[in-house]
Amino acid sequence: MTSSRSPIARVHFARNQRTRGDWDAFASHRQHVTRMIASTASPSHRRLCLLGVGNGNDVDLEVLANHFDEICLVDLDEASLRQCVDGLSVTAANRTKMRGRVDLSCVLSQLDSLHGNVAVPGQTLDDLVSMARDLPPKIDLGRWDVVVSTCLLSQLIDSVFIAVGPTHPRSTELALAVRDGHLAQLEAVVCEGGKTLLITDFVSSDTLPQLRDVASDSLQSLVHQAVANRNFFTGLNPAVLLQQMRKGQVSVKAYPAWRWVLGPRCFAVCAVETASGGLITG
């Protein structure tokens, strides 16, 4: 099934369409994300791969093009990628390439086959859990000095709940398999001595209404308490993400959470950086 015919993909495409004109609304979040990505650049880290970049509202490609010689944008939504590069300067455009129609979950067609099914055979789910964690990844993105997942993981996990529903007895198991597969994918795409950066929203004002109005100097305390109370998106406990990404890595760094206001909702966002060839500075 092509992505344009995928019922789950259409949900994500519609979300991209709704935020297509929200560049200004993303300003604070984008500045935070762009500054963090730019800090990973160095003379030996000049090639950047951005996974799940969508419309590009999360990142300022003009700024990143000043730090990286080559930037690869990867997303399922090809139309949004085109929107992302429209209007770039000649220099930034020459340094940027697109890889559209890429299923970064690697199981989209299988999830689509479950969509709307009331009863899913156990063996089918067993196979899907195994497939979601399968390595090496089924897509070849090459190897890059810096690989960044830009608020993509929550969307990949949401595809599971779109497919089977949040109350399915094995939905969490499948969501965790998709998460683990994505973390492994970051490791598979980064080159030896390279860096990965996972950026993800992990709780929203839907379940943490204080998030919108809490003072900046109290934000860390608020989100730490929320996590302690198990108030986070399924599979996106920041402490567990840090533990998972520490496996096999020389150096791992967790960044303080920040707030991302998106229309009527507010999200807390975390980031974990890994370096396979030395200590992380900064």
PDB file of C-alpha atoms in Angstrom, residues 5-282:
ATOM      1  CA  ARG A   5      -3.557   5.258   0.385  1.00  0.00           C
ATOM      2  CA  SER A   6      -2.592   4.386   3.931  1.00  0.00           C
ATOM      3  CA  PRO A   7      -5.340   5.312   6.402  1.00  0.00           C
ATOM      4  CA  ILE A   8      -2.802   5.833   9.184  1.00  0.00           C
ATOM      5  CA  ALA A   9      -0.524   7.928   6.979  1.00  0.00           C
ATOM      6  CA  ARG A  10      -3.490  10.107   6.033  1.00  0.00           C
ATOM      7  CA  VAL A  11      -4.012  10.924   9.722  1.00  0.00           C
ATOM      8  CA  HIS A  12      -0.417  12.140   9.978  1.00  0.00           C
ATOM      9  CA  PHE A  13      -0.605  13.987   6.661  1.00  0.00           C
ATOM     10  CA  ALA A  14      -3.714  15.817   7.888  1.00  0.00           C
ATOM     11  CA  ARG A  15      -1.861  16.885  11.040  1.00  0.00           C
ATOM     12  CA  ASN A  16       0.970  18.250   8.924  1.00  0.00           C
ATOM     13  CA  GLN A  17      -1.529  20.082   6.770  1.00  0.00           C
ATOM     14  CA  ARG A  18      -3.120  21.728   9.824  1.00  0.00           C
ATOM     15  CA  THR A  19       0.230  23.048  11.074  1.00  0.00           C
ATOM     16  CA  ARG A  20       1.638  24.003   7.680  1.00  0.00           C
ATOM     17  CA  GLY A  21       1.181  27.718   8.302  1.00  0.00           C
ATOM     18  CA  ASP A  22       2.269  27.694  11.946  1.00  0.00           C
ATOM     19  CA  TRP A  23       5.901  28.714  11.477  1.00  0.00           C
ATOM     20  CA  ASP A  24       5.576  31.666  13.848  1.00  0.00           C
ATOM     21  CA  ALA A  25       3.797  29.590  16.508  1.00  0.00           C
ATOM     22  CA  PHE A  26       6.743  27.171  16.589  1.00  0.00           C
ATOM     23  CA  ALA A  27       9.330  29.944  17.064  1.00  0.00           C
ATOM     24  CA  SER A  28      10.428  29.257  20.650  1.00  0.00           C
ATOM     25  CA  HIS A  29      10.436  25.475  20.205  1.00  0.00           C
ATOM     26  CA  ARG A  30      12.256  25.765  16.866  1.00  0.00           C
ATOM     27  CA  GLN A  31      14.960  28.001  18.330  1.00  0.00           C
ATOM     28  CA  HIS A  32      15.521  25.493  21.117  1.00  0.00           C
ATOM     29  CA  VAL A  33      15.702  22.515  18.743  1.00  0.00           C
ATOM     30  CA  THR A  34      17.859  24.292  16.148  1.00  0.00           C
ATOM     31  CA  ARG A  35      20.348  25.487  18.749  1.00  0.00           C
ATOM     32  CA  MET A  36      20.616  21.960  20.142  1.00  0.00           C
ATOM     33  CA  ILE A  37      21.200  20.394  16.711  1.00  0.00           C
ATOM     34  CA  ALA A  38      23.704  23.082  15.705  1.00  0.00           C
ATOM     35  CA  SER A  39      25.710  22.353  18.862  1.00  0.00           C
ATOM     36  CA  THR A  40      26.402  18.812  17.583  1.00  0.00           C
ATOM     37  CA  ALA A  41      28.301  20.109  14.543  1.00  0.00           C
ATOM     38  CA  SER A  42      32.099  20.045  14.488  1.00  0.00           C
ATOM     39  CA  PRO A  43      34.847  19.761  11.855  1.00  0.00           C
ATOM     40  CA  SER A  44      34.347  15.975  11.967  1.00  0.00           C
ATOM     41  CA  HIS A  45      30.539  16.137  12.142  1.00  0.00           C
ATOM     42  CA  ARG A  46      29.365  17.990   9.030  1.00  0.00           C
ATOM     43  CA  ARG A  47      26.706  15.633   7.614  1.00  0.00           C
ATOM     44  CA  LEU A  48      23.254  15.739   9.207  1.00  0.00           C
ATOM     45  CA  CYS A  49      20.225  13.455   8.821  1.00  0.00           C
ATOM     46  CA  LEU A  50      16.878  14.703  10.184  1.00  0.00           C
ATOM     47  CA  LEU A  51      14.255  12.000  10.705  1.00  0.00           C
ATOM     48  CA  GLY A  52      10.574  12.954  10.735  1.00  0.00           C
ATOM     49  CA  VAL A  53      11.126  16.600   9.896  1.00  0.00           C
ATOM     50  CA  GLY A  54       7.654  17.059   8.375  1.00  0.00           C
ATOM     51  CA  ASN A  55       6.920  20.688   7.457  1.00  0.00           C
ATOM     52  CA  GLY A  56      10.184  21.803   8.981  1.00  0.00           C
ATOM     53  CA  ASN A  57       8.496  23.962  11.606  1.00  0.00           C
ATOM     54  CA  ASP A  58      10.746  22.352  14.255  1.00  0.00           C
ATOM     55  CA  VAL A  59      14.025  23.365  12.606  1.00  0.00           C
ATOM     56  CA  ASP A  60      15.607  26.381  10.945  1.00  0.00           C
ATOM     57  CA  LEU A  61      17.366  24.917   7.931  1.00  0.00           C
ATOM     58  CA  GLU A  62      19.005  28.236   7.062  1.00  0.00           C
ATOM     59  CA  VAL A  63      20.774  28.215  10.414  1.00  0.00           C
ATOM     60  CA  LEU A  64      21.670  24.528  10.189  1.00  0.00           C
ATOM     61  CA  ALA A  65      23.104  25.002   6.698  1.00  0.00           C
ATOM     62  CA  ASN A  66      25.680  27.307   8.292  1.00  0.00           C
ATOM     63  CA  HIS A  67      26.845  24.412  10.470  1.00  0.00           C
ATOM     64  CA  PHE A  68      26.500  21.375   8.187  1.00  0.00           C
ATOM     65  CA  ASP A  69      27.727  20.754   4.638  1.00  0.00           C
ATOM     66  CA  GLU A  70      25.006  18.207   3.856  1.00  0.00           C
ATOM     67  CA  ILE A  71      21.510  17.836   5.311  1.00  0.00           C
ATOM     68  CA  CYS A  72      19.159  14.958   4.516  1.00  0.00           C
ATOM     69  CA  LEU A  73      15.459  15.353   5.356  1.00  0.00           C
ATOM     70  CA  VAL A  74      13.559  12.087   5.795  1.00  0.00           C
ATOM     71  CA  ASP A  75       9.805  11.781   6.207  1.00  0.00           C
ATOM     72  CA  LEU A  76       6.783   9.798   5.074  1.00  0.00           C
ATOM     73  CA  ASP A  77       5.028  12.982   3.919  1.00  0.00           C
ATOM     74  CA  GLU A  78       6.728  14.032   0.687  1.00  0.00           C
ATOM     75  CA  ALA A  79       4.480  17.072   0.206  1.00  0.00           C
ATOM     76  CA  SER A  80       5.481  18.398   3.616  1.00  0.00           C
ATOM     77  CA  LEU A  81       9.151  17.947   2.786  1.00  0.00           C
ATOM     78  CA  ARG A  82       8.689  20.037  -0.345  1.00  0.00           C
ATOM     79  CA  GLN A  83       7.031  22.689   1.804  1.00  0.00           C
ATOM     80  CA  CYS A  84      10.006  22.456   4.136  1.00  0.00           C
ATOM     81  CA  VAL A  85      12.554  23.391   1.455  1.00  0.00           C
ATOM     82  CA  ASP A  86      10.460  25.976  -0.394  1.00  0.00           C
ATOM     83  CA  GLY A  87      12.006  29.401  -0.079  1.00  0.00           C
ATOM     84  CA  LEU A  88      15.419  28.258   1.125  1.00  0.00           C
ATOM     85  CA  SER A  89      18.401  30.326   0.056  1.00  0.00           C
ATOM     86  CA  VAL A  90      20.543  28.928  -2.737  1.00  0.00           C
ATOM     87  CA  THR A  91      23.241  27.899  -0.255  1.00  0.00           C
ATOM     88  CA  ALA A  92      20.838  26.090   2.079  1.00  0.00           C
ATOM     89  CA  ALA A  93      18.978  24.449  -0.815  1.00  0.00           C
ATOM     90  CA  ASN A  94      22.223  23.153  -2.314  1.00  0.00           C
ATOM     91  CA  ARG A  95      23.126  21.541   0.988  1.00  0.00           C
ATOM     92  CA  THR A  96      19.724  19.949   1.522  1.00  0.00           C
ATOM     93  CA  LYS A  97      18.252  16.812  -0.019  1.00  0.00           C
ATOM     94  CA  MET A  98      14.950  15.033   0.592  1.00  0.00           C
ATOM     95  CA  ARG A  99      13.956  11.416   1.109  1.00  0.00           C
ATOM     96  CA  GLY A 100      10.165  11.305   1.014  1.00  0.00           C
ATOM     97  CA  ARG A 101       7.701   8.411   1.310  1.00  0.00           C
ATOM     98  CA  VAL A 102       9.943   6.714   3.870  1.00  0.00           C
ATOM     99  CA  ASP A 103       8.144   4.678   6.529  1.00  0.00           C
ATOM    100  CA  LEU A 104      10.383   5.181   9.544  1.00  0.00           C
ATOM    101  CA  SER A 105       8.307   2.764  11.620  1.00  0.00           C
ATOM    102  CA  CYS A 106       9.029   0.039   9.037  1.00  0.00           C
ATOM    103  CA  VAL A 107       5.625  -1.505   9.883  1.00  0.00           C
ATOM    104  CA  LEU A 108       3.107   1.009   8.521  1.00  0.00           C
ATOM    105  CA  SER A 109       1.506  -1.369   6.015  1.00  0.00           C
ATOM    106  CA  GLN A 110       1.151  -4.036   8.716  1.00  0.00           C
ATOM    107  CA  LEU A 111      -0.446  -1.521  11.103  1.00  0.00           C
ATOM    108  CA  ASP A 112      -2.796  -0.454   8.316  1.00  0.00           C
ATOM    109  CA  SER A 113      -3.928  -4.061   7.943  1.00  0.00           C
ATOM    110  CA  LEU A 114      -4.969  -4.030  11.615  1.00  0.00           C
ATOM    111  CA  HIS A 115      -6.788  -0.711  11.395  1.00  0.00           C
ATOM    112  CA  GLY A 116     -10.446  -1.178  12.240  1.00  0.00           C
ATOM    113  CA  ASN A 117     -10.122  -4.900  12.964  1.00  0.00           C
ATOM    114  CA  VAL A 118     -11.961  -5.818  16.149  1.00  0.00           C
ATOM    115  CA  ALA A 119     -10.104  -9.090  16.709  1.00  0.00           C
ATOM    116  CA  VAL A 120      -6.442  -9.439  15.792  1.00  0.00           C
ATOM    117  CA  PRO A 121      -4.935 -12.952  15.934  1.00  0.00           C
ATOM    118  CA  GLY A 122      -2.231 -13.380  18.552  1.00  0.00           C
ATOM    119  CA  GLN A 123       0.252 -14.732  16.026  1.00  0.00           C
ATOM    120  CA  THR A 124      -0.226 -11.645  13.878  1.00  0.00           C
ATOM    121  CA  LEU A 125       0.689  -9.435  16.820  1.00  0.00           C
ATOM    122  CA  ASP A 126       3.638 -11.657  17.731  1.00  0.00           C
ATOM    123  CA  ASP A 127       4.967 -11.282  14.195  1.00  0.00           C
ATOM    124  CA  LEU A 128       4.383  -7.526  14.205  1.00  0.00           C
ATOM    125  CA  VAL A 129       6.176  -7.015  17.533  1.00  0.00           C
ATOM    126  CA  SER A 130       9.142  -8.952  16.177  1.00  0.00           C
ATOM    127  CA  MET A 131       9.081  -7.024  12.906  1.00  0.00           C
ATOM    128  CA  ALA A 132       8.961  -3.633  14.656  1.00  0.00           C
ATOM    129  CA  ARG A 133      12.136  -4.482  16.582  1.00  0.00           C
ATOM    130  CA  ASP A 134      13.808  -6.117  13.594  1.00  0.00           C
ATOM    131  CA  LEU A 135      17.365  -5.146  12.731  1.00  0.00           C
ATOM    132  CA  PRO A 136      18.937  -4.131  10.513  1.00  0.00           C
ATOM    133  CA  PRO A 137      16.253  -1.628   9.446  1.00  0.00           C
ATOM    134  CA  LYS A 138      14.459  -2.410   6.218  1.00  0.00           C
ATOM    135  CA  ILE A 139      15.349   0.997   4.762  1.00  0.00           C
ATOM    136  CA  ASP A 140      18.798   2.180   3.751  1.00  0.00           C
ATOM    137  CA  LEU A 141      19.414   5.785   4.702  1.00  0.00           C
ATOM    138  CA  GLY A 142      23.193   5.580   4.523  1.00  0.00           C
ATOM    139  CA  ARG A 143      25.421   6.593   7.431  1.00  0.00           C
ATOM    140  CA  TRP A 144      25.590  10.114   8.837  1.00  0.00           C
ATOM    141  CA  ASP A 145      27.754  12.067  11.264  1.00  0.00           C
ATOM    142  CA  VAL A 146      24.727  13.366  13.169  1.00  0.00           C
ATOM    143  CA  VAL A 147      21.282  11.742  13.173  1.00  0.00           C
ATOM    144  CA  VAL A 148      18.341  13.558  14.771  1.00  0.00           C
ATOM    145  CA  SER A 149      14.815  12.322  15.451  1.00  0.00           C
ATOM    146  CA  THR A 150      12.689  15.480  15.608  1.00  0.00           C
ATOM    147  CA  CYS A 151       9.528  14.891  17.669  1.00  0.00           C
ATOM    148  CA  LEU A 152       8.880  11.807  15.538  1.00  0.00           C
ATOM    149  CA  LEU A 153       8.811   9.007  18.089  1.00  0.00           C
ATOM    150  CA  SER A 154       5.505  10.044  19.666  1.00  0.00           C
ATOM    151  CA  GLN A 155       3.940   9.987  16.183  1.00  0.00           C
ATOM    152  CA  LEU A 156       5.316   6.528  15.420  1.00  0.00           C
ATOM    153  CA  ILE A 157       3.887   5.241  18.685  1.00  0.00           C
ATOM    154  CA  ASP A 158       0.585   6.976  18.009  1.00  0.00           C
ATOM    155  CA  SER A 159       0.311   4.980  14.781  1.00  0.00           C
ATOM    156  CA  VAL A 160       0.023   1.871  16.954  1.00  0.00           C
ATOM    157  CA  PHE A 161      -2.917   3.313  18.864  1.00  0.00           C
ATOM    158  CA  ILE A 162      -4.576   4.474  15.657  1.00  0.00           C
ATOM    159  CA  ALA A 163      -4.265   0.902  14.373  1.00  0.00           C
ATOM    160  CA  VAL A 164      -5.370  -1.189  17.356  1.00  0.00           C
ATOM    161  CA  GLY A 165      -6.791   1.343  19.816  1.00  0.00           C
ATOM    162  CA  PRO A 166      -5.377   2.343  23.209  1.00  0.00           C
ATOM    163  CA  THR A 167      -7.405  -0.272  25.111  1.00  0.00           C
ATOM    164  CA  HIS A 168      -6.126  -3.292  23.201  1.00  0.00           C
ATOM    165  CA  PRO A 169      -4.396  -5.616  25.720  1.00  0.00           C
ATOM    166  CA  ARG A 170      -1.197  -5.686  23.656  1.00  0.00           C
ATOM    167  CA  SER A 171      -1.124  -2.097  22.416  1.00  0.00           C
ATOM    168  CA  THR A 172       1.572  -1.112  24.928  1.00  0.00           C
ATOM    169  CA  GLU A 173       3.745  -4.084  23.983  1.00  0.00           C
ATOM    170  CA  LEU A 174       3.511  -3.123  20.325  1.00  0.00           C
ATOM    171  CA  ALA A 175       4.158   0.565  21.085  1.00  0.00           C
ATOM    172  CA  LEU A 176       7.324  -0.347  23.005  1.00  0.00           C
ATOM    173  CA  ALA A 177       8.483  -2.507  20.111  1.00  0.00           C
ATOM    174  CA  VAL A 178       8.079   0.436  17.735  1.00  0.00           C
ATOM    175  CA  ARG A 179       9.989   2.639  20.183  1.00  0.00           C
ATOM    176  CA  ASP A 180      12.835   0.151  20.545  1.00  0.00           C
ATOM    177  CA  GLY A 181      13.009  -0.281  16.791  1.00  0.00           C
ATOM    178  CA  HIS A 182      13.338   3.470  16.296  1.00  0.00           C
ATOM    179  CA  LEU A 183      16.102   3.799  18.884  1.00  0.00           C
ATOM    180  CA  ALA A 184      17.958   0.961  17.177  1.00  0.00           C
ATOM    181  CA  GLN A 185      17.422   2.702  13.841  1.00  0.00           C
ATOM    182  CA  LEU A 186      19.228   5.805  15.123  1.00  0.00           C
ATOM    183  CA  GLU A 187      22.227   3.649  15.992  1.00  0.00           C
ATOM    184  CA  ALA A 188      22.112   1.941  12.602  1.00  0.00           C
ATOM    185  CA  VAL A 189      22.130   5.218  10.648  1.00  0.00           C
ATOM    186  CA  VAL A 190      24.851   7.066  12.565  1.00  0.00           C
ATOM    187  CA  CYS A 191      28.407   6.499  11.443  1.00  0.00           C
ATOM    188  CA  GLU A 192      31.218   5.331  13.704  1.00  0.00           C
ATOM    189  CA  GLY A 193      32.226   8.204  15.931  1.00  0.00           C
ATOM    190  CA  GLY A 194      28.962  10.022  15.179  1.00  0.00           C
ATOM    191  CA  LYS A 195      26.210  11.503  17.320  1.00  0.00           C
ATOM    192  CA  THR A 196      22.492  10.868  17.684  1.00  0.00           C
ATOM    193  CA  LEU A 197      19.921  13.220  19.144  1.00  0.00           C
ATOM    194  CA  LEU A 198      16.465  12.032  20.125  1.00  0.00           C
ATOM    195  CA  ILE A 199      13.982  14.877  20.635  1.00  0.00           C
ATOM    196  CA  THR A 200      10.472  13.914  21.719  1.00  0.00           C
ATOM    197  CA  ASP A 201       7.413  15.281  23.455  1.00  0.00           C
ATOM    198  CA  PHE A 202       6.540  13.100  26.435  1.00  0.00           C
ATOM    199  CA  VAL A 203       3.549  14.636  28.252  1.00  0.00           C
ATOM    200  CA  SER A 204       0.943  17.251  27.406  1.00  0.00           C
ATOM    201  CA  SER A 205      -1.396  19.652  29.134  1.00  0.00           C
ATOM    202  CA  ASP A 206      -4.205  17.157  28.477  1.00  0.00           C
ATOM    203  CA  THR A 207      -3.045  15.201  31.544  1.00  0.00           C
ATOM    204  CA  LEU A 208      -0.784  17.855  33.088  1.00  0.00           C
ATOM    205  CA  PRO A 209      -2.810  21.096  32.886  1.00  0.00           C
ATOM    206  CA  GLN A 210      -0.277  22.994  35.040  1.00  0.00           C
ATOM    207  CA  LEU A 211       2.222  22.681  32.202  1.00  0.00           C
ATOM    208  CA  ARG A 212       0.946  25.725  30.347  1.00  0.00           C
ATOM    209  CA  ASP A 213       1.211  28.210  33.234  1.00  0.00           C
ATOM    210  CA  VAL A 214       3.992  26.858  35.443  1.00  0.00           C
ATOM    211  CA  ALA A 215       6.884  29.273  36.019  1.00  0.00           C
ATOM    212  CA  SER A 216       9.984  28.468  33.983  1.00  0.00           C
ATOM    213  CA  ASP A 217      12.075  27.858  37.094  1.00  0.00           C
ATOM    214  CA  SER A 218       9.515  25.283  38.289  1.00  0.00           C
ATOM    215  CA  LEU A 219       9.154  23.408  35.011  1.00  0.00           C
ATOM    216  CA  GLN A 220      11.752  20.711  35.754  1.00  0.00           C
ATOM    217  CA  SER A 221      10.211  19.962  39.133  1.00  0.00           C
ATOM    218  CA  LEU A 222       6.741  19.727  37.580  1.00  0.00           C
ATOM    219  CA  VAL A 223       7.727  17.283  34.836  1.00  0.00           C
ATOM    220  CA  HIS A 224       9.872  15.179  37.170  1.00  0.00           C
ATOM    221  CA  GLN A 225       6.881  14.809  39.474  1.00  0.00           C
ATOM    222  CA  ALA A 226       4.654  13.938  36.514  1.00  0.00           C
ATOM    223  CA  VAL A 227       7.054  11.184  35.453  1.00  0.00           C
ATOM    224  CA  ALA A 228       7.248   9.898  39.028  1.00  0.00           C
ATOM    225  CA  ASN A 229       3.444   9.702  38.962  1.00  0.00           C
ATOM    226  CA  ARG A 230       3.645   7.810  35.630  1.00  0.00           C
ATOM    227  CA  ASN A 231       2.067  10.705  33.784  1.00  0.00           C
ATOM    228  CA  PHE A 232       3.746  10.467  30.373  1.00  0.00           C
ATOM    229  CA  PHE A 233       2.954   9.222  26.895  1.00  0.00           C
ATOM    230  CA  THR A 234       3.185   5.450  26.549  1.00  0.00           C
ATOM    231  CA  GLY A 235       6.774   4.390  25.913  1.00  0.00           C
ATOM    232  CA  LEU A 236       8.173   7.898  26.401  1.00  0.00           C
ATOM    233  CA  ASN A 237       9.342   7.976  29.993  1.00  0.00           C
ATOM    234  CA  PRO A 238      12.457  10.197  29.670  1.00  0.00           C
ATOM    235  CA  ALA A 239      14.367   8.178  32.273  1.00  0.00           C
ATOM    236  CA  VAL A 240      13.734   4.951  30.357  1.00  0.00           C
ATOM    237  CA  LEU A 241      14.725   6.588  27.055  1.00  0.00           C
ATOM    238  CA  LEU A 242      18.000   7.662  28.644  1.00  0.00           C
ATOM    239  CA  GLN A 243      18.606   4.141  29.930  1.00  0.00           C
ATOM    240  CA  GLN A 244      17.765   2.573  26.567  1.00  0.00           C
ATOM    241  CA  MET A 245      20.053   4.919  24.646  1.00  0.00           C
ATOM    242  CA  ARG A 246      22.927   4.400  27.069  1.00  0.00           C
ATOM    243  CA  LYS A 247      23.312   0.808  25.865  1.00  0.00           C
ATOM    244  CA  GLY A 248      26.475   0.473  23.857  1.00  0.00           C
ATOM    245  CA  GLN A 249      27.165   4.216  23.818  1.00  0.00           C
ATOM    246  CA  VAL A 250      30.345   5.834  25.085  1.00  0.00           C
ATOM    247  CA  SER A 251      28.636   9.032  26.220  1.00  0.00           C
ATOM    248  CA  VAL A 252      25.006   9.976  26.827  1.00  0.00           C
ATOM    249  CA  LYS A 253      23.570  13.338  27.816  1.00  0.00           C
ATOM    250  CA  ALA A 254      20.002  14.226  28.821  1.00  0.00           C
ATOM    251  CA  TYR A 255      18.918  17.830  28.302  1.00  0.00           C
ATOM    252  CA  PRO A 256      16.498  19.681  30.602  1.00  0.00           C
ATOM    253  CA  ALA A 257      12.886  19.538  29.441  1.00  0.00           C
ATOM    254  CA  TRP A 258      11.350  22.538  27.746  1.00  0.00           C
ATOM    255  CA  ARG A 259       7.831  23.681  26.961  1.00  0.00           C
ATOM    256  CA  TRP A 260       6.289  23.618  23.491  1.00  0.00           C
ATOM    257  CA  VAL A 261       3.018  25.507  23.087  1.00  0.00           C
ATOM    258  CA  LEU A 262       1.022  24.343  20.087  1.00  0.00           C
ATOM    259  CA  GLY A 263      -2.386  25.958  19.815  1.00  0.00           C
ATOM    260  CA  PRO A 264      -4.593  25.030  22.757  1.00  0.00           C
ATOM    261  CA  ARG A 265      -2.194  22.285  23.902  1.00  0.00           C
ATOM    262  CA  CYS A 266       1.166  22.470  25.603  1.00  0.00           C
ATOM    263  CA  PHE A 267       3.819  19.749  25.549  1.00  0.00           C
ATOM    264  CA  ALA A 268       6.901  18.998  27.599  1.00  0.00           C
ATOM    265  CA  VAL A 269       9.808  17.984  25.378  1.00  0.00           C
ATOM    266  CA  CYS A 270      12.991  16.137  26.291  1.00  0.00           C
ATOM    267  CA  ALA A 271      16.172  15.339  24.411  1.00  0.00           C
ATOM    268  CA  VAL A 272      18.877  12.691  24.743  1.00  0.00           C
ATOM    269  CA  GLU A 273      22.179  12.944  22.872  1.00  0.00           C
ATOM    270  CA  THR A 274      24.632  10.107  22.356  1.00  0.00           C
ATOM    271  CA  ALA A 275      28.211  10.181  21.111  1.00  0.00           C
ATOM    272  CA  SER A 276      29.870   6.947  20.093  1.00  0.00           C
ATOM    273  CA  GLY A 277      33.374   8.321  19.842  1.00  0.00           C
ATOM    274  CA  GLY A 278      33.994  10.429  22.921  1.00  0.00           C
ATOM    275  CA  LEU A 279      32.556  12.641  25.628  1.00  0.00           C
ATOM    276  CA  ILE A 280      29.779  15.108  24.917  1.00  0.00           C
ATOM    277  CA  THR A 281      30.767  18.684  25.661  1.00  0.00           C
ATOM    278  CA  GLY A 282      28.559  21.665  26.319  1.00  0.00           C
TER     279      GLY A 282
END
